[in-house]
Structure formats: C-alpha cells, structure tokens
Coordinates of C-alpha atoms in Angstrom, one line a residue:
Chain L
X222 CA -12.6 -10.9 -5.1
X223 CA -13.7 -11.9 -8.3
X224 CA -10.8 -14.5 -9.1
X225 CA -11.6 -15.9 -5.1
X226 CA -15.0 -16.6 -6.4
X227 CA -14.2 -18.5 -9.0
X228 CA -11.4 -20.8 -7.7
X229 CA -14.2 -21.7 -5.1
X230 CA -16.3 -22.5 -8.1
X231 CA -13.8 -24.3 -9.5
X232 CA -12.5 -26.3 -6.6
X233 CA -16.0 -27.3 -5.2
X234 CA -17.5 -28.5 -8.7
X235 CA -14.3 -30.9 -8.5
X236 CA -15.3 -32.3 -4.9
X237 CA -18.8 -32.4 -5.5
X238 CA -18.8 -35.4 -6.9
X239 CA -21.4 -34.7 -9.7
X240 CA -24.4 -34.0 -7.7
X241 CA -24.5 -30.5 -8.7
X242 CA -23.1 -28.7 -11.8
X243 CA -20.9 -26.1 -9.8
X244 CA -21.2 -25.0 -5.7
X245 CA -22.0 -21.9 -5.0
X246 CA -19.4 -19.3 -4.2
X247 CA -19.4 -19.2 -0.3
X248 CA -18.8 -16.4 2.2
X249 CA -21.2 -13.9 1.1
X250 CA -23.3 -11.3 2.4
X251 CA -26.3 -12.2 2.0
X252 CA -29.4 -13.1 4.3
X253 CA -30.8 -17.1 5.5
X254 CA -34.5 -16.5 5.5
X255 CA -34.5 -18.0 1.9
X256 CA -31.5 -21.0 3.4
X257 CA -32.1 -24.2 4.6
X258 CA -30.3 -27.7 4.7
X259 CA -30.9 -31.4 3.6
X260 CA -29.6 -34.4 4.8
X261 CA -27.6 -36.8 2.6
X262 CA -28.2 -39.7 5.4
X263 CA -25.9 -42.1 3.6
X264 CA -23.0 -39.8 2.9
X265 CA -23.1 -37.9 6.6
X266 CA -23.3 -34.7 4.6
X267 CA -25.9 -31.8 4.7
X268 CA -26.8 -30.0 1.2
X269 CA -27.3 -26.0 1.9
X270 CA -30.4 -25.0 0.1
X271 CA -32.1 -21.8 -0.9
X272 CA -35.1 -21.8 -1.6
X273 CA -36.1 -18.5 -3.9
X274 CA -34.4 -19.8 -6.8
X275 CA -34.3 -23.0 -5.8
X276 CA -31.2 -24.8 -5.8
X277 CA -28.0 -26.4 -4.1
X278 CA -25.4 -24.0 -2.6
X279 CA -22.8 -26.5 -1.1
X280 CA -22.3 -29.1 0.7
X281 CA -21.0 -29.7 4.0
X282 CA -19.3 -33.4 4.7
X283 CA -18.0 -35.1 7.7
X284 CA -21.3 -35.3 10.0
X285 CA -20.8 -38.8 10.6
X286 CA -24.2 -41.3 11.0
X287 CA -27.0 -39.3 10.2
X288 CA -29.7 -41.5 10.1
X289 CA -32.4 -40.0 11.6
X290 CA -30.9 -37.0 11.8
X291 CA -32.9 -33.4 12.5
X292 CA -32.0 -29.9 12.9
X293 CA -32.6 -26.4 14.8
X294 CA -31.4 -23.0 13.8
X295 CA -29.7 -20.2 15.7
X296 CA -31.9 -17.8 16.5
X297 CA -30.0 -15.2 13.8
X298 CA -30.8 -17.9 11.5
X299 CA -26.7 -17.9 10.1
X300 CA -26.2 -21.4 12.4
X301 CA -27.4 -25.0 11.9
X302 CA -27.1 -27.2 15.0
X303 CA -27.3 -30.9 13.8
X304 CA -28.1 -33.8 15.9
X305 CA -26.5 -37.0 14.4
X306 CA -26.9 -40.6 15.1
X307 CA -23.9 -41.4 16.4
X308 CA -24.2 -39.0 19.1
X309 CA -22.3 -36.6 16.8
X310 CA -23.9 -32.5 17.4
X311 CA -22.3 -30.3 14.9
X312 CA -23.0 -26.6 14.7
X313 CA -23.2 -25.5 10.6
X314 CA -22.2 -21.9 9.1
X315 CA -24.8 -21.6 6.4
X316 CA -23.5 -18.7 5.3
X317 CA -19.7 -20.2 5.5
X318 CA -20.5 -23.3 4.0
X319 CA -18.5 -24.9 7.0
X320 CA -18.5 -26.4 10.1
X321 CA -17.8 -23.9 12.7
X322 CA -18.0 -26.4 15.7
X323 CA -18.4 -30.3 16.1
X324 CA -18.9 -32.4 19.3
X325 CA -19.5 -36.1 19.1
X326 CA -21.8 -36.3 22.9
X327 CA -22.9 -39.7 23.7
X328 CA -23.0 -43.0 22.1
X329 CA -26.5 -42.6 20.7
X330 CA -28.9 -39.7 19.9
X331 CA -31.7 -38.8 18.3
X332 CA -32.8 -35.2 18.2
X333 CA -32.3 -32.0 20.2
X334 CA -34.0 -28.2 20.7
X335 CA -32.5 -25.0 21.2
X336 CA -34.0 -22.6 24.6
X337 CA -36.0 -20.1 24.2
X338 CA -33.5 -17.6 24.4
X339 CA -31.0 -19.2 21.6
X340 CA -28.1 -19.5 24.6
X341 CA -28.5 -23.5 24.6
X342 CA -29.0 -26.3 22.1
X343 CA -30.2 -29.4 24.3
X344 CA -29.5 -33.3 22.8
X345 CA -31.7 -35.7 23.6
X346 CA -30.2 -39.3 23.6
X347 CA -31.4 -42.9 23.8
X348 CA -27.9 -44.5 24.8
X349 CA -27.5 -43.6 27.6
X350 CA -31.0 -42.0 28.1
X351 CA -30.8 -38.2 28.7
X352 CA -30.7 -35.1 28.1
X353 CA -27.4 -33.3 27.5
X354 CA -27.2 -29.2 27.3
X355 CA -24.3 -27.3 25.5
X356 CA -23.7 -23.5 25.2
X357 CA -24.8 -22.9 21.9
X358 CA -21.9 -20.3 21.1
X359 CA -19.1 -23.0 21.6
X360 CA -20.6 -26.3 22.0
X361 CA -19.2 -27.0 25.6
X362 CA -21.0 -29.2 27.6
X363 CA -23.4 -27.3 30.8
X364 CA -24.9 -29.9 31.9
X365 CA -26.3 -33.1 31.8
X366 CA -30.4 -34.6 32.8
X367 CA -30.2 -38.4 33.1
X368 CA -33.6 -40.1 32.1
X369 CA -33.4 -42.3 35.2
X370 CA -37.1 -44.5 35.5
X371 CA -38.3 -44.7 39.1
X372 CA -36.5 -48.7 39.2
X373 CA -33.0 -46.9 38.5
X374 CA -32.8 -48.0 34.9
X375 CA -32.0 -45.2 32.2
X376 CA -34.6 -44.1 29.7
X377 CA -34.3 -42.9 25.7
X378 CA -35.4 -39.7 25.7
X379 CA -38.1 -38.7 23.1
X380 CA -39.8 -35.7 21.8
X381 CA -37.2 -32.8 23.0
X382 CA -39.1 -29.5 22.3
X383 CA -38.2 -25.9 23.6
X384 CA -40.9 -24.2 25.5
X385 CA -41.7 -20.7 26.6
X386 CA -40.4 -19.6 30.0
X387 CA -37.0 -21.1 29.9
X388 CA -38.6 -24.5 29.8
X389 CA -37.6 -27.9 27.9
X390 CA -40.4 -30.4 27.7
X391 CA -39.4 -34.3 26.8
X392 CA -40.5 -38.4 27.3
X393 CA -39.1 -41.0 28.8
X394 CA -39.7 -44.3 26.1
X395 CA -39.1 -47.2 28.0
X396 CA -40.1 -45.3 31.9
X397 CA -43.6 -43.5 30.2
X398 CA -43.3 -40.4 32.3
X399 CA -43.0 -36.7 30.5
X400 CA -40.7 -34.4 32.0
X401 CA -39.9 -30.7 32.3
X402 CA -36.9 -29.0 32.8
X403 CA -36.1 -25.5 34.0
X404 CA -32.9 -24.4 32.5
X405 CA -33.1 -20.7 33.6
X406 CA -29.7 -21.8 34.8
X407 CA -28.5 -24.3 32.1
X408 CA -25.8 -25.2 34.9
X409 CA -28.7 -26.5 37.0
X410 CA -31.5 -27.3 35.5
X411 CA -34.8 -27.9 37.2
X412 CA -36.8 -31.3 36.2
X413 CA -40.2 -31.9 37.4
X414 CA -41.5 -35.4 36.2
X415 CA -45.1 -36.8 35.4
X416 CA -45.3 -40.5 35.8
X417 CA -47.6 -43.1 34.8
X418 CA -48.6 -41.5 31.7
X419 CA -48.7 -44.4 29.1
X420 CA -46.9 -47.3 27.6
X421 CA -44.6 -46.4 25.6
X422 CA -44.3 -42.7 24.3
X423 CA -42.6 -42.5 20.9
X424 CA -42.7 -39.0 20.2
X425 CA -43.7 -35.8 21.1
X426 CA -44.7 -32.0 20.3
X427 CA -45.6 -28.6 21.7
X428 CA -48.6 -26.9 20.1
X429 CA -47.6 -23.3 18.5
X430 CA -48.6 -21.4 21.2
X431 CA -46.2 -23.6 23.5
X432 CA -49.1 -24.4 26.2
X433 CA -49.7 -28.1 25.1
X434 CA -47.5 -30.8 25.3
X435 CA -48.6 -34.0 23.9
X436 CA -47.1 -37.4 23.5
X437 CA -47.7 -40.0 21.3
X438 CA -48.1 -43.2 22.9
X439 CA -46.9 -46.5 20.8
X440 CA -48.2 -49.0 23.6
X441 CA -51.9 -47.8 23.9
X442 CA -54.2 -45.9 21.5
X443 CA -54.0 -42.9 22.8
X444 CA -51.8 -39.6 23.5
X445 CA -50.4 -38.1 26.8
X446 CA -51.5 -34.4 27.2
X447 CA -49.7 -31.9 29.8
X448 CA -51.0 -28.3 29.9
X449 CA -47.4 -26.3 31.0
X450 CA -50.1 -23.4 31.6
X451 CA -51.1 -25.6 34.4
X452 CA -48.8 -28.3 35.3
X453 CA -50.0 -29.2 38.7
X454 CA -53.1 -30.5 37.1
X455 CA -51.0 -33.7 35.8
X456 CA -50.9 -35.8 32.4
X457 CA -54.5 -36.3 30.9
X458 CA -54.8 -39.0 28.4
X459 CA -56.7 -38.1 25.4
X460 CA -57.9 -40.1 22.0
X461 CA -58.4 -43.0 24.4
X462 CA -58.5 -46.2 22.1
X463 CA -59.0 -44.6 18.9
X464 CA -58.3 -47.8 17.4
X465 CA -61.6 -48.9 19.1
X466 CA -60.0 -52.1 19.8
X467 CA -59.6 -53.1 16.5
X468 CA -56.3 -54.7 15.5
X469 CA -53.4 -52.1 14.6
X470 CA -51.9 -52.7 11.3
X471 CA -47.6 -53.8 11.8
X472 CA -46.3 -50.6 11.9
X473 CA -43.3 -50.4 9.6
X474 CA -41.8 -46.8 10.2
X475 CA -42.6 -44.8 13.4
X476 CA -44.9 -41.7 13.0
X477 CA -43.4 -38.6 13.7
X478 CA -45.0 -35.6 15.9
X479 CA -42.6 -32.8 14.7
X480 CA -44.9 -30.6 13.1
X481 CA -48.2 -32.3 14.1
X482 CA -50.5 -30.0 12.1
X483 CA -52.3 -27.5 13.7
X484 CA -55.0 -25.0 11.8
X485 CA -57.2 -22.6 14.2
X486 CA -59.0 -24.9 16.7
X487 CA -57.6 -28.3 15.2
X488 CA -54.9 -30.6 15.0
X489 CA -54.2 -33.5 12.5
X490 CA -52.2 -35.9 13.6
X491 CA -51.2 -39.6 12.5
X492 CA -52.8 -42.8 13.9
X493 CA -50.4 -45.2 15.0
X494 CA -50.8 -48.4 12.4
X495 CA -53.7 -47.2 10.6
X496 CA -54.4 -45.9 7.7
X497 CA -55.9 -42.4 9.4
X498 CA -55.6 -39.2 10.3
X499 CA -57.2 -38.0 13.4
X500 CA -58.4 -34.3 13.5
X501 CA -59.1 -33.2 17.5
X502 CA -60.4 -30.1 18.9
X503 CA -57.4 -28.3 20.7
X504 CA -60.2 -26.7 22.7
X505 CA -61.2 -29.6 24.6
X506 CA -58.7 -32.1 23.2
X507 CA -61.6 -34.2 21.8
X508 CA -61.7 -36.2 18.5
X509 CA -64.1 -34.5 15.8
X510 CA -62.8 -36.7 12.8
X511 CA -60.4 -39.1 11.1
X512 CA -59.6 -38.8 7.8
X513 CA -58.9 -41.8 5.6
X514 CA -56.0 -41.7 3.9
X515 CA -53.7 -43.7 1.1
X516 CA -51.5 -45.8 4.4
X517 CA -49.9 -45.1 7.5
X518 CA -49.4 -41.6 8.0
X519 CA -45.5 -40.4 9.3
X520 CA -44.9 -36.8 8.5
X521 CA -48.8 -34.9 9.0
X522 CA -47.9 -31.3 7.9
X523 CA -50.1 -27.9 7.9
X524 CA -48.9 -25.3 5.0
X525 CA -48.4 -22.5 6.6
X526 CA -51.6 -20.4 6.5
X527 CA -53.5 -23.8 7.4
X528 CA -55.5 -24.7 4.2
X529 CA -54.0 -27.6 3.6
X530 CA -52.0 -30.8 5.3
X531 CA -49.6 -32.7 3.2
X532 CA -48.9 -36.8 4.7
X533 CA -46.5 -38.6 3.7
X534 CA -46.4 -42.3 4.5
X535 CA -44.6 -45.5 5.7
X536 CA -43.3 -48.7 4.3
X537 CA -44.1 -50.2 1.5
X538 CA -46.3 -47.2 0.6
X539 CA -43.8 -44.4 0.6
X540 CA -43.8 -43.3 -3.0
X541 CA -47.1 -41.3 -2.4
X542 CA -48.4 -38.1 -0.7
X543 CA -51.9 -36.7 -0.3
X544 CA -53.0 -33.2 0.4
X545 CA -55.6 -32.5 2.8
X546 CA -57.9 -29.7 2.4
X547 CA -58.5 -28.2 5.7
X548 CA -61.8 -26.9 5.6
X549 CA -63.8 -29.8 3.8
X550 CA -61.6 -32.1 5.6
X551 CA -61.0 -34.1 2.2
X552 CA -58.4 -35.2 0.0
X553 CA -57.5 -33.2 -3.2
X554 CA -54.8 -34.2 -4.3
X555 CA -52.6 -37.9 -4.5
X556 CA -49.4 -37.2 -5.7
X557 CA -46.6 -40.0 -6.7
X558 CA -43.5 -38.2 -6.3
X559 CA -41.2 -41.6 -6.4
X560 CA -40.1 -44.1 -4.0
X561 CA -39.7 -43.5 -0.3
X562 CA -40.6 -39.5 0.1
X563 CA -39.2 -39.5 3.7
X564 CA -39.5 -35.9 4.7
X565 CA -41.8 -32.3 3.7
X566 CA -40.6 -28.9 4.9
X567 CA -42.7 -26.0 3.8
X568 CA -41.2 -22.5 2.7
X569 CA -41.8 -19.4 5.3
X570 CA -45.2 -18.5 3.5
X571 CA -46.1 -21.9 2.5
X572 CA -46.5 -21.4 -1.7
X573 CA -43.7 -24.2 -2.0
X574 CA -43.2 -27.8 -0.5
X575 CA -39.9 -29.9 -0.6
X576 CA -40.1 -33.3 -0.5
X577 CA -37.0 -35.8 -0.1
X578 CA -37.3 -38.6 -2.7
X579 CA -34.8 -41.0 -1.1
X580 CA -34.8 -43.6 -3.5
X581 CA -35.0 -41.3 -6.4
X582 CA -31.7 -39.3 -5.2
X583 CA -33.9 -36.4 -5.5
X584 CA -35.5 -33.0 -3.5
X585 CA -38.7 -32.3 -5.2
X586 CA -39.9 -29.0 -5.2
X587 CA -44.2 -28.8 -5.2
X588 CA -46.0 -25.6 -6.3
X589 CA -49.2 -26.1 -3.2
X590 CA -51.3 -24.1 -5.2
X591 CA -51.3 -25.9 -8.4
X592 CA -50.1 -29.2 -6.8
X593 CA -48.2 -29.9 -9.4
X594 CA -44.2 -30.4 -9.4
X595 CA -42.2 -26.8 -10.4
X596 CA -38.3 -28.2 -9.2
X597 CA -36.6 -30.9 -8.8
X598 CA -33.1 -31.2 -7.4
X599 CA -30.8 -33.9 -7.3
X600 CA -29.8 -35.0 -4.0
X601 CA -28.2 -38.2 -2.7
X602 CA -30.3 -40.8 -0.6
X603 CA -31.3 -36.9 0.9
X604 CA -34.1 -37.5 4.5
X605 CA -34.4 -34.5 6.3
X606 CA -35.1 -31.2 5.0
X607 CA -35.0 -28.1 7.9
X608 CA -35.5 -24.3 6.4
X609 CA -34.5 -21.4 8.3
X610 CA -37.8 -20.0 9.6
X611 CA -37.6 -22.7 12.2
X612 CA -35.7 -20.1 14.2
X613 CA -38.7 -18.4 15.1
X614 CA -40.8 -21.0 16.3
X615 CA -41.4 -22.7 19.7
X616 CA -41.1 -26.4 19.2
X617 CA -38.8 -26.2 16.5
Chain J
X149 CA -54.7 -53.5 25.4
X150 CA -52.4 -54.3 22.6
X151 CA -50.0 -56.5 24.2
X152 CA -50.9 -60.4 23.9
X153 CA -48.6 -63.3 23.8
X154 CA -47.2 -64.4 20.3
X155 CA -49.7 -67.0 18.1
X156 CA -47.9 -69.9 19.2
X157 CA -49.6 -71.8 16.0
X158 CA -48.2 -69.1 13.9
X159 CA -44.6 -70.1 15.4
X160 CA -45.2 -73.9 15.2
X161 CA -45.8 -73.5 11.4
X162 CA -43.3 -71.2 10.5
X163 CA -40.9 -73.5 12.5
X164 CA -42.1 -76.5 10.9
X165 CA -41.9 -74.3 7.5
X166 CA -38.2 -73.8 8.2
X167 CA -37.6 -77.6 9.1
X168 CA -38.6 -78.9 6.3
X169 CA -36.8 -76.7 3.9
X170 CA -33.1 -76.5 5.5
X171 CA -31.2 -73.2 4.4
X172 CA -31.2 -72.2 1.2
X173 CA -29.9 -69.3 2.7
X174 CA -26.7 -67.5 0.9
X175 CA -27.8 -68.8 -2.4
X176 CA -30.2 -66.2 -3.1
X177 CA -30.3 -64.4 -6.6
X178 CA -28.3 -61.1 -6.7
X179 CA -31.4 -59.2 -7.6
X180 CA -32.9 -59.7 -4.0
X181 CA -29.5 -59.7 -2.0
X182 CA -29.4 -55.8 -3.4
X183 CA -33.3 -55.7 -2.4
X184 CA -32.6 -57.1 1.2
X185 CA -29.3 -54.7 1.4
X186 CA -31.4 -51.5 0.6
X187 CA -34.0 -52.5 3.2
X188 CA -31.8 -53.1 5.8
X189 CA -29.8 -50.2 5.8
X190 CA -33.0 -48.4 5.4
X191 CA -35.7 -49.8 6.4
X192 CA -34.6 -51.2 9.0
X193 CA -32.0 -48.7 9.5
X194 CA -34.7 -46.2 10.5
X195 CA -34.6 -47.8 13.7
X196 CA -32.1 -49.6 14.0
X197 CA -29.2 -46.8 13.1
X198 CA -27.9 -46.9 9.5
X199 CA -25.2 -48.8 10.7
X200 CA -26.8 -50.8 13.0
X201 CA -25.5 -49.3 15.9
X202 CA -28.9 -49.1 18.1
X203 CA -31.7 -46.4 17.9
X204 CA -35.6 -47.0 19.0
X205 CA -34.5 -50.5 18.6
X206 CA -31.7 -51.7 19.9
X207 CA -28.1 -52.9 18.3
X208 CA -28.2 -55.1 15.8
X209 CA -23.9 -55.8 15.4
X210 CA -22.7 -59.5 15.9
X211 CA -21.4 -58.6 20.0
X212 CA -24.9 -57.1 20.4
X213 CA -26.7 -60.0 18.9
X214 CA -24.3 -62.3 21.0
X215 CA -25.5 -65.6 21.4
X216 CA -28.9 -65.5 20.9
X217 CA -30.1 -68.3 18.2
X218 CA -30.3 -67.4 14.4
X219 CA -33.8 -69.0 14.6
X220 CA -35.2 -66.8 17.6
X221 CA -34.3 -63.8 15.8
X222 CA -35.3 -64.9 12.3
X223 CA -38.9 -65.2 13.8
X224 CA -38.2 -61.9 15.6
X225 CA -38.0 -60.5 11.8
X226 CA -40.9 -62.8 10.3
X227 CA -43.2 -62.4 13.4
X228 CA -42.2 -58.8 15.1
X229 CA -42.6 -58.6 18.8
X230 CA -45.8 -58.4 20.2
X231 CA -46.5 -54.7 22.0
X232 CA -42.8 -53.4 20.8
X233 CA -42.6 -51.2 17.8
X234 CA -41.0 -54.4 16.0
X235 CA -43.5 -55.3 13.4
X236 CA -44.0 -58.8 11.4
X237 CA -42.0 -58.5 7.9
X238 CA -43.3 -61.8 7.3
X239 CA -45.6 -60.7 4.5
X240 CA -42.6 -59.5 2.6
X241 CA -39.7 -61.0 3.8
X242 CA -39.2 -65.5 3.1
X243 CA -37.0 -66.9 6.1
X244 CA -34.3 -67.1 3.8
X245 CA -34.7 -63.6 3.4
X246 CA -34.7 -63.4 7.0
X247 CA -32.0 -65.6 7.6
X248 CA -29.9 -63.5 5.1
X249 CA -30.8 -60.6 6.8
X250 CA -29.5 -61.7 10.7
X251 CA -25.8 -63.2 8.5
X252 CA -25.3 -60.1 7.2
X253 CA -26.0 -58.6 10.8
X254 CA -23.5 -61.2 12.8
X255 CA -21.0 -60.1 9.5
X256 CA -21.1 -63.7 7.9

C-alpha cells in the first residue's frame, strides 16, 4: 500500500509539469466537504483542491475548452460534473483524481444544474440554444428542451439553475422569455414559458430559498422577476431604469448572477456598466441602496453568515477586490490581489476566500476576518473555483 | 432605452483617421503583439470562446467572419455595437491594434 502511494507520488510530480511540488496520493478514504476544484482555462484541466490545509491534490487533464467553464457537485459530494465550452460535460472523481465519464453534447455550452434530487445534471447551450438533460449516473442523454423563440429561431440558453419541486428554471438570450421545466420525468419534461420579459437577459439566479427567480437584463436597466411560488402571476420587472437614464459605461466583461448575494431581507447585486452595487429589499423587490464601488462589479458574493460581500471586477480594473460590510453598507477593505482576479468561492463556514489570480498563475487564499492574504497557491491561468458544499444548495 | 443608432460623426472620423494613415498594421512592436494576444484570448475570449469558437458573441474563425470587410469589423472592435453586449475598445485599442486583432482572427 505504502510502495502504491509513493509510485503515484512519484509518477504524478513527473507529469505535473512543475505546478506543484508532488500530487497527492489518490484513491483514499477520506471525505469531500474540505474538496473542491479549479479551473486551468487555458490547459482544459481542473486542479482538485482541499481547502483545510490548503493546497493542490491533483490534477485532472483532457477537459477540452474551458473557457467559461462552471461546475455542480453530486449530491454525495465524491462527483464533479463540468460544463465545458466546447460543449464538452465531463463527470470528475474527486476522490479518484479521474474522470469517471465524459460526453462532448453540443457544439457550444455554457453552464448546467443538477435536479433537485441529484438523478440529472441539465446543460444549458447557446449553439444550438437548449437545454440538454443526462442521467447523472452515466451521462446518457434523456432528453432534450430546444430554446425555440416564438418566430422559430433557436435561443442561447442562460442562467440554468435547479429549483425545488423537480423544477429547472432558465432564459432565453436572444427570445427574452424565462422558462420552466418539469423534469419529474427527465424523459419528458414539462416547459412552461414567460414571454416578453425584457431585452436581452444575460444571466440568471434563484434566491436560496428557491422561490425567486430573477434575470438580469443586458438590453434595459432592469431585472426580470418570477415568483415559482406563484407562477400564474407572470414576470414582474423590477429595478426599472436604475441607471436613471444616464449613459452605461462599455461593458467589458458580463456580470455574473451565480451567487447574487443575499443577507436576511437583501440582495446585492451588480449594475450592468456601472460602477455600483445595488442592494434591494427581497420583501418587496424594491431598491433601498447602491453602493459605490472601485468599477464594474462581476462576481457580487455574500460570505457565508452574511457580514460581508466580496466584488470582484471587470476589464481593465480586475486586479482589485473590495469587501462590503453588510450592515453599514460600506466598504472596508480594497484589496489588490494581482491582475485579473476572475473568480471567489467561499469555504462552507465562510472564514476563508479563494480568489483566482489569472494573470498571476495564482489561487489566493484570503483570511475574511483579518482581510489579509494567509495562502497562496500556484495555479495556471486558473478561472473558476467550485467547493464541495455546493451540493447542498438550490441554485448551485 | 439604450439602443440608438451608431454616432455616425464618430465613424466618419475614425474612417477618415484610418484613410489617412494606410496600415501600419503587422509592423507593430513585439511588446504589444504579446499584449493584443493575451487580450484576445482572454479578453475577448470571455465571450468569444477561448478559441474563438462562439459564446455570448458569436464565432469569430476566418469561415465565420466570411466576407464581411476588415474595415466594418475593425470599427465593430473600436466602436462596439450599439444595444449588444459588444463594447467600444477604442479607448484602448489603435486601429492597427484593431486591425491586428481581426488578421490574427481570419489566421493571416
């Protein structure tokens, strides 16, 4: 057992092509609550992570363009399912260090959920625009939701979340509608579609209590709101013209609504080519504040407990992140981590924060209470960052 | 309402710009080619695909870009499309920049 261990040592310090001193041994028992993965965009490769100690484990190659690419976690928490680029879904044993199932889909995707009940891992894809559904065991295709606009033309699907009651929620880009699907039969699903709900969604979320689905709109200042409590009572647009008119700065990186922050009663989310973040009531939906901050906001995070929102930012002013303190609604902290911070993922319980340092080849590793680095690990070109505990959460 | 027609002024100038200084394209230093290289896989690459293969924006390979003139989509780059989520780079990018950036795309 021993000698096993260290011929694995051996073999994957040798293919690791310096990035790490040695890989972890892999294969053994152990939990994943403490695992997580990072993307190596460039090199179609994920890093395994833990994040007690933390460090690298291994590294898993031949994920082809992952650009963009995101990540959800079997509901045991043991399997990655990541949604490539190039249409490429790959199922990851963390615990294996291997891939245990790959599928390339469609020509062109972009994220993907898994159901409620962990049976089905849905990829959502812009080329042709869809929805595509696999069994999350084996990766075989179920079925498949074409995005088709009311004029016949296909959509790019956007914002794919899971949602309680067997439900997928998603946008249509290009048609502006939000849709729902019924997969309580993954063979058939059920889609019921809101139309006319704005130019141009670009993203989407589910509030953590899965009642609220809101879409970002890129066309019009503003968000698309369904309440899946309620559905019959249609879209509602909310934050109507926040820009009040004024010209939008050009908007250099899209904002992202995975993980729009939500503390108690509010959610912080990122204005659309300004330098803001907007705080709303989730009670009424209503804006109560925006926050100025250091540029255009893309990631807008809550630390776990809620006390504080970490924002990164877009093009050319990606090398910096500020902290939000929740209840003075300030800024405490304006951290330079290095250029283009693309990504933040928070630990279970919140005391750390990782941050990909793209341009620095780096994962930075932030203590949130001191604010102050405590780790960095080297990484190459690394974007996304997914930890386990995404399991347990609607949305993710 | 955010959609409005493109400044045609801002065209006319950046047209004229281009006339009168004809393509010192390809003869930029090496310093910026690696600038314009890291952007564009990146940068750009956030929507466009890494390897240009389409994402929110669409294809950006020589048979996608087809036929359409270098000059319409070097003020594509320089002036972004009004109402889409393709913003100006003018305020970073020169048109040689620009016209760098749509050779290496066609894979001149």
């Amino acid at each position: 057992m021993k000698r096993i261990a260290l011929t694995a040592i051996a073999a994957a310090a040798l293919l690791s092509g310096g990035m790490a001193d040695a890989e972890s041994p892999r294969g053994i028992m152990r939990g994943t609550g403490d695992l997580g993965i990072v993307i190596e965009r460039a090199a179609g490769r994920v890093v395994v992570v833990e994040t007690s100690t933390p460090s690298r484990l291994y590294t898993i190659d031949g994920l082809g363009d992952l650009s963009h690419a995101s990540a959800v976690f079997s509901r045991d928490g043991r399997f990655a399912y990541v949604f490539g680029r190039d249409g490429g879904l790959s199922k990851l044993d963390l615990l294996r260090g291997e891939i245990a199932k790959r599928v390339v889909q469609a020509g062109n995707s972009i994220g993907g959920a898994i159901s409620q009940d962990g049976r089905v891992v849905a990829v959502s894809n812009y080329e042709p625009g869809g929805v595509r559904l696999f069994d999350a065991a084996d990766l075989e295709p179920l079925a498949e939701i074409a995005a088709t606009a009311v004029d016949g033309k296909r959509s790019k699907v956007v914002g794919l979340v899971d949602a309680p009651d067997s439900k997928l929620a998603f946008a249509l880009y290009d048609a502006g509608e939000i849709w729902t699907a019924d997969i309580t039969d993954p063979r058939a699903p059920r889609v019921s579609r809101h139309r006319d709900i704005g130019r141009l969604p670009y993203d989407g979320m589910i509030t953590p209590d899965g009642r609220h689905y809101v879409a970002g709109l890129f066309g019009e200042d503003g968000a698309a709101l369904l309440d899946l409590w309620r559905p019959e009572a249609g879209v509602r647009r909310i934050l109507d013209g926040y820009g009040r008119g004024e010209e939008p700065l050009p908007v250099y990186k899209m904002p992202h609504l995975e993980g729009w922050a939500s503390v108690g009663d509010l959610a912080f989310l990122p204005a659309v080519g300004r330098h803001e973040v907007l705080v709303v009531s989730m009670s009424d939906w209503r804006e109560v504040a925006r926050i100025p901050v250091h540029g255009q906001p893309v990631f807008v995070v809550a630390r776990p407990d809620g006390r504080q929102v970490w924002v990164n930012f877009a093009h050319p002013r990606n090398d910096t992140v500020q902290v939000i303190d929740v209840p003075s609604r300030s800024i405490v902290a304006t951290l330079k981590p290095g250029p283009a911070v693309l990504h933040l993922e928070f630990t279970p319980r919140g005391e750390q924060v990782w941050l990909s340092v793209r341009d620095a080849d780096r994962i930075d590793v932030y203590d949130t209470r001191r604010l102050e680095r405590s780790a960095s690990i080297p990484a190459d070109k690394p974007s996304g960052i997914f930890f386990t505990a995404r399991a347990g959460r609607i949305g993710y | 309402m955010r959609r409005a027609s493109w400044l045609p002024e801002a065209a006319l100038a950046l047209a004229l710009i281009a006339a009168a200084a004809p393509g010192a394209a390809g003869e930029l230093p090496a310093q910026r080619q690696a600038e314009l290289r890291h952007l564009l896989d990146h940068d750009c690459g956030s929507c466009h695909g890494l390897t240009r293969r389409g994402g929110l924006g669409p294809a950006l390979s020589a048979t996608a870009l087809g036929d359409r003139d270098d000059d319409f989509l070097i003020d594509t780059i320089l002036l972004g499309r009004r109402g889409t989520p393709m913003a100006p780079w003018g305020s970073e990018l020169s048109r040689d920049d620009a016209r760098w950036l749509v050779d290496r795309m066609r894979g001149r």
